[in-house]
PDB file of C-alpha atoms in Angstrom:
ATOM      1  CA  UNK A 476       0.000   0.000   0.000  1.00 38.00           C
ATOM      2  CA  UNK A 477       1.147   3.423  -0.673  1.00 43.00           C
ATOM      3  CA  UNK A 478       1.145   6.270   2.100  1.00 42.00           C
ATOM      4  CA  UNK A 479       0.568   9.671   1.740  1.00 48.00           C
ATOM      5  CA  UNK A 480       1.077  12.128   4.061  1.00 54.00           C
ATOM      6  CA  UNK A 481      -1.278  14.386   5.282  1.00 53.00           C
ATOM      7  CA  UNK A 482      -2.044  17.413   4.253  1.00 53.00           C
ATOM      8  CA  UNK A 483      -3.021  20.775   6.889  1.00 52.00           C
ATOM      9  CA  UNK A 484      -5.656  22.986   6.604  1.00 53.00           C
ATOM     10  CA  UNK A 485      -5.549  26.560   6.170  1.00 48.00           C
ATOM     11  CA  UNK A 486      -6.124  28.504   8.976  1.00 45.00           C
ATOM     12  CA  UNK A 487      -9.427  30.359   9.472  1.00 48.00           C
ATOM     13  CA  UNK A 488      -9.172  33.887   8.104  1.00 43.00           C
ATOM     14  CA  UNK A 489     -10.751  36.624  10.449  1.00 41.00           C
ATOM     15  CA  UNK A 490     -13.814  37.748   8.926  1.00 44.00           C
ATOM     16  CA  UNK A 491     -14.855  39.837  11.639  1.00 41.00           C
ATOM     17  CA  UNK A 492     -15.185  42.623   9.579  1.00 43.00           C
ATOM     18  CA  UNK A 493     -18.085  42.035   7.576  1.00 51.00           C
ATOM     19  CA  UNK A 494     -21.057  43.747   7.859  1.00 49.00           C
ATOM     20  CA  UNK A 495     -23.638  42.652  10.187  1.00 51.00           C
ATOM     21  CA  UNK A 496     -27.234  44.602  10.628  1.00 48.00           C
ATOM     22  CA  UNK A 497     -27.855  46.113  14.179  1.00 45.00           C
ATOM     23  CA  UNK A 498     -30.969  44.551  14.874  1.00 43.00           C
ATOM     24  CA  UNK A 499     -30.102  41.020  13.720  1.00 44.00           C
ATOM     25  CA  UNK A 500     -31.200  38.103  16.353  1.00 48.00           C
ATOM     26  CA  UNK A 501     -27.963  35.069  15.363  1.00 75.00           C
ATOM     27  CA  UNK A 502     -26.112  36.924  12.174  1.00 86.00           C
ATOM     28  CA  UNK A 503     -23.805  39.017  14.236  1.00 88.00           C
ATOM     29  CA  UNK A 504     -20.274  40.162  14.835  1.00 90.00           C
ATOM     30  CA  UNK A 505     -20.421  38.869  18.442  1.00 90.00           C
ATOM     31  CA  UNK A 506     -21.782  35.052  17.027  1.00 91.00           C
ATOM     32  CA  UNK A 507     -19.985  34.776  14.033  1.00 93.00           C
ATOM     33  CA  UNK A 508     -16.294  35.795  16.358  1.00 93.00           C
ATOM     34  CA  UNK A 509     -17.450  33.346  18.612  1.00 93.00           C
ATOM     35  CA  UNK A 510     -17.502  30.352  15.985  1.00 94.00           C
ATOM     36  CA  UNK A 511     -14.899  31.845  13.995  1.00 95.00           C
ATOM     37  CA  UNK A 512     -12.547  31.329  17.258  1.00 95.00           C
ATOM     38  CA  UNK A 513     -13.604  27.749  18.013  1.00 95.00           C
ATOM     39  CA  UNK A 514     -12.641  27.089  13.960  1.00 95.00           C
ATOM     40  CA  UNK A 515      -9.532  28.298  14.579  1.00 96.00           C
ATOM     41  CA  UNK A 516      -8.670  25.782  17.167  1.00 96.00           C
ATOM     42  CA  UNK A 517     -10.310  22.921  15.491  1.00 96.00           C
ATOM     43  CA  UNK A 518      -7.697  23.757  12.511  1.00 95.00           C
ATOM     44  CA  UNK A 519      -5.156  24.167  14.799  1.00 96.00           C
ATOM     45  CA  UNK A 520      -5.590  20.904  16.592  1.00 96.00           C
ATOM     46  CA  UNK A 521      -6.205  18.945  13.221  1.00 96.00           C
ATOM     47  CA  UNK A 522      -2.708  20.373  11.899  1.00 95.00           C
ATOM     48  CA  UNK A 523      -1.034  19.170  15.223  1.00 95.00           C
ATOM     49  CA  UNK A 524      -2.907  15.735  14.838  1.00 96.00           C
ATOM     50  CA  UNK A 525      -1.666  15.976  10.977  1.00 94.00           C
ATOM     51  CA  UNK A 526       1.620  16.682  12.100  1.00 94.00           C
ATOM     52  CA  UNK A 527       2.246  13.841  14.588  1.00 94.00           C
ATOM     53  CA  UNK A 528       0.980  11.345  11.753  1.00 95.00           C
ATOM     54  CA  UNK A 529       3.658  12.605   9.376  1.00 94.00           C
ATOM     55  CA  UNK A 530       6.336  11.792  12.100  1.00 93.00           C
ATOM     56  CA  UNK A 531       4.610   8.132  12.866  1.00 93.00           C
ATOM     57  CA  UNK A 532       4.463   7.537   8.999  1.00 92.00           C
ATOM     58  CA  UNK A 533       8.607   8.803   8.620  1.00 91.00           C
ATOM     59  CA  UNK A 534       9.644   6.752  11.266  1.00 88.00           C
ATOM     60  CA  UNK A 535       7.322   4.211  10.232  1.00 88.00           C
ATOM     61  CA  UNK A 536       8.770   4.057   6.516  1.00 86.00           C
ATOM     62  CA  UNK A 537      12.873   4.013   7.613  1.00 86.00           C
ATOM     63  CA  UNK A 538      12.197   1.516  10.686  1.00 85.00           C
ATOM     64  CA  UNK A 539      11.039  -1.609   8.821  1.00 85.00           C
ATOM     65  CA  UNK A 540       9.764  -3.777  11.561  1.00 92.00           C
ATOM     66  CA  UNK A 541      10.935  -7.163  12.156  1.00 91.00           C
ATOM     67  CA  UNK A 542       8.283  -9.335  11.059  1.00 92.00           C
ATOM     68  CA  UNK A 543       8.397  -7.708   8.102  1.00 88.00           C
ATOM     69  CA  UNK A 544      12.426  -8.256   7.315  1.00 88.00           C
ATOM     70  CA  UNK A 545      12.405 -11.606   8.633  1.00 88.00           C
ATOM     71  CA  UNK A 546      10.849 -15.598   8.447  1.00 88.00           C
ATOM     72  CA  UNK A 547       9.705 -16.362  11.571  1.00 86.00           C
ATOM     73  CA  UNK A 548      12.217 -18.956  11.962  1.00 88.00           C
ATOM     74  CA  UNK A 549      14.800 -16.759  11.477  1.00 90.00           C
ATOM     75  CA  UNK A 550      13.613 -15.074  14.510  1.00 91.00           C
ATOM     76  CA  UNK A 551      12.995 -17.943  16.484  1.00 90.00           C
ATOM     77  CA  UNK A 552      16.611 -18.609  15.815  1.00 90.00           C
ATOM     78  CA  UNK A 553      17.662 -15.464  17.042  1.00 88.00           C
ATOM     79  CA  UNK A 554      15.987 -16.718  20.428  1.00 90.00           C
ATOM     80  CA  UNK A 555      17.236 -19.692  20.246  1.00 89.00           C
ATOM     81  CA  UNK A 556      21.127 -18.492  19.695  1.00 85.00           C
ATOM     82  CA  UNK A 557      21.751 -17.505  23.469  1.00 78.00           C
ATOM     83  CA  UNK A 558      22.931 -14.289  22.522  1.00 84.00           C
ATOM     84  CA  UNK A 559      22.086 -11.889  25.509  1.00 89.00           C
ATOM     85  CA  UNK A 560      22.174  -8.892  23.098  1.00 89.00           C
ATOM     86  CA  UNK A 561      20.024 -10.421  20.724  1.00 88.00           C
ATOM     87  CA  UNK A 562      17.463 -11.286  23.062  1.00 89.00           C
ATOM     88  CA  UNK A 563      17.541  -7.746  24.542  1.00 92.00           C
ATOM     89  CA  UNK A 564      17.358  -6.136  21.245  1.00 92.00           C
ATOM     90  CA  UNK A 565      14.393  -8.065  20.642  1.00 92.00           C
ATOM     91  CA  UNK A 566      12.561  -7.823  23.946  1.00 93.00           C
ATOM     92  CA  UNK A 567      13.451  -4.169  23.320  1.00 94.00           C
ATOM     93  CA  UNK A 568      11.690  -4.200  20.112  1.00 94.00           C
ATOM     94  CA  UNK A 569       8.256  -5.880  21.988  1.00 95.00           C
ATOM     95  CA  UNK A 570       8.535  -3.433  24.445  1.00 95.00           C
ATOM     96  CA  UNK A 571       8.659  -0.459  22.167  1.00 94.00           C
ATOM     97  CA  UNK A 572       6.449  -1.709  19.797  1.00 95.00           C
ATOM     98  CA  UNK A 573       3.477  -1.985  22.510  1.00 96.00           C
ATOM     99  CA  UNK A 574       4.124   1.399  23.138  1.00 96.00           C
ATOM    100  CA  UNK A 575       3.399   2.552  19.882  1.00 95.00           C
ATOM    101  CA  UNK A 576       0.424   0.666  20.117  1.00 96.00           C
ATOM    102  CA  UNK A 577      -0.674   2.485  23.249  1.00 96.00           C
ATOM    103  CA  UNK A 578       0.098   6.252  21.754  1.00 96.00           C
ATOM    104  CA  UNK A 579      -1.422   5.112  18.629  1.00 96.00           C
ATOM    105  CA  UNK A 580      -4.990   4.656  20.772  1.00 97.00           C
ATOM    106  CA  UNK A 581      -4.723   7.355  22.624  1.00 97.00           C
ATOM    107  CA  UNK A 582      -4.242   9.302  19.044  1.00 97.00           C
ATOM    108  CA  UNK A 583      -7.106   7.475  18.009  1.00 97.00           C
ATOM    109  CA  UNK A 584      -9.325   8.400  20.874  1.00 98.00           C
ATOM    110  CA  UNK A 585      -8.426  12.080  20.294  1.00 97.00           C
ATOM    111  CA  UNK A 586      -9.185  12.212  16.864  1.00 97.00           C
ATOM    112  CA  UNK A 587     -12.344  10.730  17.798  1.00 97.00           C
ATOM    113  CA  UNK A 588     -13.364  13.701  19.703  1.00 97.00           C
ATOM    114  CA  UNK A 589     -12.066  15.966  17.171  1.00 97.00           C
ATOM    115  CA  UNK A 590     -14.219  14.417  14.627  1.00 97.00           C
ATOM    116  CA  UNK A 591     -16.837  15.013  16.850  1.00 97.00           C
ATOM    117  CA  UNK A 592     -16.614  18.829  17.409  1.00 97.00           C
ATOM    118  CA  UNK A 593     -15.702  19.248  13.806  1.00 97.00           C
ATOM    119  CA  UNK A 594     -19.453  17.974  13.081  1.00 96.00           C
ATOM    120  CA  UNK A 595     -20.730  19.837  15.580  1.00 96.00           C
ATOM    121  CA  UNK A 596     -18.639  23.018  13.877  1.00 96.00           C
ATOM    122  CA  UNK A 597     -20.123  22.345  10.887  1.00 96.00           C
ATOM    123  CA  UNK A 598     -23.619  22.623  12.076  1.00 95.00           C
ATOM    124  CA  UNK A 599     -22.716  25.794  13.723  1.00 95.00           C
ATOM    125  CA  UNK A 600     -21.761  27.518  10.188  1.00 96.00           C
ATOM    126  CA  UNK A 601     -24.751  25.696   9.183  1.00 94.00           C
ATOM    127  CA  UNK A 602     -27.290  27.621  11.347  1.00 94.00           C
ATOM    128  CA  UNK A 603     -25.226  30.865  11.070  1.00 94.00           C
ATOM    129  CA  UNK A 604     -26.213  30.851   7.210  1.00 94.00           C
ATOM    130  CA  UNK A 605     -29.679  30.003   7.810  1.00 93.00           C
ATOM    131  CA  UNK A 606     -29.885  32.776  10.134  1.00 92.00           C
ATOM    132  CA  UNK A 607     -27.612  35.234   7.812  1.00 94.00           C
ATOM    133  CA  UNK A 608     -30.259  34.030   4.801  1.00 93.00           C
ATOM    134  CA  UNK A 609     -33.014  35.358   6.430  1.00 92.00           C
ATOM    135  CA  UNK A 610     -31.215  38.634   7.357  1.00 88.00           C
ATOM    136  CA  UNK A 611     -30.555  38.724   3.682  1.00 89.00           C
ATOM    137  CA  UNK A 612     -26.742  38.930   4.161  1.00 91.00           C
ATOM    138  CA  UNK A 613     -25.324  37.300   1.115  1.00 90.00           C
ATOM    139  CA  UNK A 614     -21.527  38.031   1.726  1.00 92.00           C
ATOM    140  CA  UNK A 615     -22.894  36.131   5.570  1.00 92.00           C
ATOM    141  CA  UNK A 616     -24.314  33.028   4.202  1.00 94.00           C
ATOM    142  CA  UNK A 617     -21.821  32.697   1.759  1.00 94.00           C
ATOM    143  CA  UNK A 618     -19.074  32.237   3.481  1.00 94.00           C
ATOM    144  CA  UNK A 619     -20.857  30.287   6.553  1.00 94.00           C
ATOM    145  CA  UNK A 620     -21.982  28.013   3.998  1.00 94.00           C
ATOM    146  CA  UNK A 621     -18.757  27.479   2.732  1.00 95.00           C
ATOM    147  CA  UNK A 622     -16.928  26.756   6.677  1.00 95.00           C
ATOM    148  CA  UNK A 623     -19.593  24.657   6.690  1.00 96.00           C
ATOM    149  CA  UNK A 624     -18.878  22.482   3.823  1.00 95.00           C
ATOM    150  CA  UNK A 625     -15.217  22.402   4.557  1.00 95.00           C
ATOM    151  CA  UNK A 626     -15.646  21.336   8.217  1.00 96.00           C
ATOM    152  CA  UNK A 627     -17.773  18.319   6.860  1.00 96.00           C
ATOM    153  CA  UNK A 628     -15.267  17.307   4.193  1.00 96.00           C
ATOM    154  CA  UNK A 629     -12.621  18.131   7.292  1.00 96.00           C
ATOM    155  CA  UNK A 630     -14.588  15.299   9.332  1.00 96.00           C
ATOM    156  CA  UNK A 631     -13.902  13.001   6.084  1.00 96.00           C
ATOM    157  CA  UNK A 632     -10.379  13.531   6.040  1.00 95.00           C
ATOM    158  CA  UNK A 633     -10.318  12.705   9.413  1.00 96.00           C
ATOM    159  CA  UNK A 634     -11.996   9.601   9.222  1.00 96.00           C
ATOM    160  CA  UNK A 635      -9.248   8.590   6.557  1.00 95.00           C
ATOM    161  CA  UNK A 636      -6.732   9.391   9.376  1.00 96.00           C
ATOM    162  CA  UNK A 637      -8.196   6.762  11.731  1.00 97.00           C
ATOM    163  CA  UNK A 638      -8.029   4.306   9.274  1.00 96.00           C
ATOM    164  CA  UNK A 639      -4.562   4.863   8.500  1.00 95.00           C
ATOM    165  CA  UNK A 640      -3.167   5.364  12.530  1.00 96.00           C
ATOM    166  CA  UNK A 641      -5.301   2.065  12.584  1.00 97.00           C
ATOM    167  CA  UNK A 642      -3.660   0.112   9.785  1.00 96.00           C
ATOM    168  CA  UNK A 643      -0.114   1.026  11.139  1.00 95.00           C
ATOM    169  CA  UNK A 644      -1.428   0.262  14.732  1.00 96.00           C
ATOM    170  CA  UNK A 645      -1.998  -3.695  13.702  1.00 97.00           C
ATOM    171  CA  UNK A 646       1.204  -3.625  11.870  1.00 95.00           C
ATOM    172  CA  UNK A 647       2.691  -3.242  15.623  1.00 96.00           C
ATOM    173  CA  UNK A 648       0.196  -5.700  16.795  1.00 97.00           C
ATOM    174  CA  UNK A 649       2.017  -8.109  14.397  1.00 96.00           C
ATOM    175  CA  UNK A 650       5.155  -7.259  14.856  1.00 95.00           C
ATOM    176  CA  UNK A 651       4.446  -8.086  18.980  1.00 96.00           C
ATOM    177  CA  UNK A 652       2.437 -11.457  18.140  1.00 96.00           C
ATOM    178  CA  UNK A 653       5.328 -12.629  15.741  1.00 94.00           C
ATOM    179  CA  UNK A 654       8.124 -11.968  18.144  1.00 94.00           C
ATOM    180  CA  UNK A 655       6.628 -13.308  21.180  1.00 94.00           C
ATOM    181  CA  UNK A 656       4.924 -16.692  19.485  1.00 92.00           C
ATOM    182  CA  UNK A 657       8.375 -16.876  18.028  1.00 90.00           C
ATOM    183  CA  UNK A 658       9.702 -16.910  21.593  1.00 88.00           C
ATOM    184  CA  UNK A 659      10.955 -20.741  22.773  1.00 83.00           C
ATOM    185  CA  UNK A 660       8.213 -21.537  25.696  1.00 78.00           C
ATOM    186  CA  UNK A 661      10.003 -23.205  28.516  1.00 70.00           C
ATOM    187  CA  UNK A 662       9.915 -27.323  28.744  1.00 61.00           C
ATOM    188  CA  UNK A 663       6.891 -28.422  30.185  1.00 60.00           C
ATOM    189  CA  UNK A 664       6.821 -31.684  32.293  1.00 54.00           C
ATOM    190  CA  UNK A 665      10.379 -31.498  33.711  1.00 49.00           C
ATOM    191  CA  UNK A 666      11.195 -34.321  36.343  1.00 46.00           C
ATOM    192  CA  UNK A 667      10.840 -31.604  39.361  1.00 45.00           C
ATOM    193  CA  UNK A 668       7.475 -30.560  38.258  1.00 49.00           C
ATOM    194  CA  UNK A 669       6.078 -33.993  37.752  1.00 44.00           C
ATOM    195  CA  UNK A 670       7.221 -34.465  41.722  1.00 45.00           C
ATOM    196  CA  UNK A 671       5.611 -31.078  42.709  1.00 44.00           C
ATOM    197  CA  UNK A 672       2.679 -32.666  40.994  1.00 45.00           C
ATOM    198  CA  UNK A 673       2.266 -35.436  42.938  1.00 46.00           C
ATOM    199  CA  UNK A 674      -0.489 -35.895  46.193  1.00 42.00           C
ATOM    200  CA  UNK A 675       1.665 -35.018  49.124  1.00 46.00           C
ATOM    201  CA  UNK A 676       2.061 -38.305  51.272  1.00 47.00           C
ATOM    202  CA  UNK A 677       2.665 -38.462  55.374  1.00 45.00           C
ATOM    203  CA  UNK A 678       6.473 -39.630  56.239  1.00 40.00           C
ATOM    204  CA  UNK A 679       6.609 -43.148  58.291  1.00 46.00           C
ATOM    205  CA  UNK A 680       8.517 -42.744  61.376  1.00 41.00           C
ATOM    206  CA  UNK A 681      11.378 -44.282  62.118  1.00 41.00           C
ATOM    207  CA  UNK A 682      11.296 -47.255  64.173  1.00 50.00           C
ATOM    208  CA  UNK A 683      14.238 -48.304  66.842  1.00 47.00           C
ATOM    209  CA  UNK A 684      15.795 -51.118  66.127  1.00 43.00           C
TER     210      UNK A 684
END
């Protein structure tokens, strides 16, 4: 599959400025600052979000993992060989690699919400244009319209985001699963364990001779 990185949105442009009638009930300056600030932090946290993704998917691309590189017999063998550093390097890499999995949900889980306010942000735009329509304000609904539409095709992109944190998340997964089924299990049924096994019997005393 190929990856492409993700692209930033453009920051909200203050449109404070436009003209808003007196006696209007929703279409004014006061409203429309008010959701124009709250769309400058939803772009500002999607380019941060954007931003860590392009860092996941560079590391991601010049850190092949293992399970990837490898057969898993070759791995095995690399348990198998004694070698302390070996065995670190690779306990290293299941301990890292779980990590990743654990940033990548918490990622995921902030996106989420994200996703959510940048639906809710789009109905906000939504009613200011209704409410700008009725006022007649053309330049109003025009441009409320148009935050509107880009917060919903915003939400899309985002949704393409999850899918990708979540396709690089089970790639970890994997690369945890392979190295630790790979592991050599200790031998079961050793002669000490098959004595701790058995029903624990009362010693005879000794009798004098």
């Amino acid at each position: 599959m190929k990856w492409h990185w993700v692209t930033f949105t453009i920051a909200a442009v203050c449109l404070s400025t436009l003209p808003f009638p007196s006696n209007s009930a929703h279409c004014d300056a006061k409203t429309w600052n008010s959701i124009l600030k709250s769309q400058k932090q939803i772009d500002h946290s999607y380019n941060f979000h954007a931003t860590r993704f392009n860092q996941l998917l560079k590391h991601h691309s010049t850190q092949p993992l293992l399970h990837q590189t490898f057969e898993e017999q070759d791995i095995t063998a690399l348990w198998r060989a004694g070698n302390p550093q070996s065995q670190q390097k690779l306990s290293m890499q299941i301990e890292a690699s779980q990590q990743v999995i654990q940033a990548i949900e918490e990622e995921l889980l902030a996106i989420s919400q994200l996703q959510h306010d940048v639906l809710l942000q789009a109905g906000e735009w939504q009613g200011m244009s209704e409410h700008c329509a009725l006022e007649q304000r053309t330049a109003n609904v025009a441009v409320s319209h148009n935050y509107g539409q880009s917060n919903r095709l915003l939400g899309k992109s985002i949704e393409q985001l999850k899918g990708k944190l979540t396709l690089i998340q089970r790639r970890y997964e994997q690369e945890v699963e392979t190295l630790v089924n790979a592991k050599p299990r200790p031998l079961q049924g050793s002669l000490s364990d098959a004595a701790a096994d058995q029903p624990q019997q009362q010693v005879p005393l000794k009798r004098q001779p």
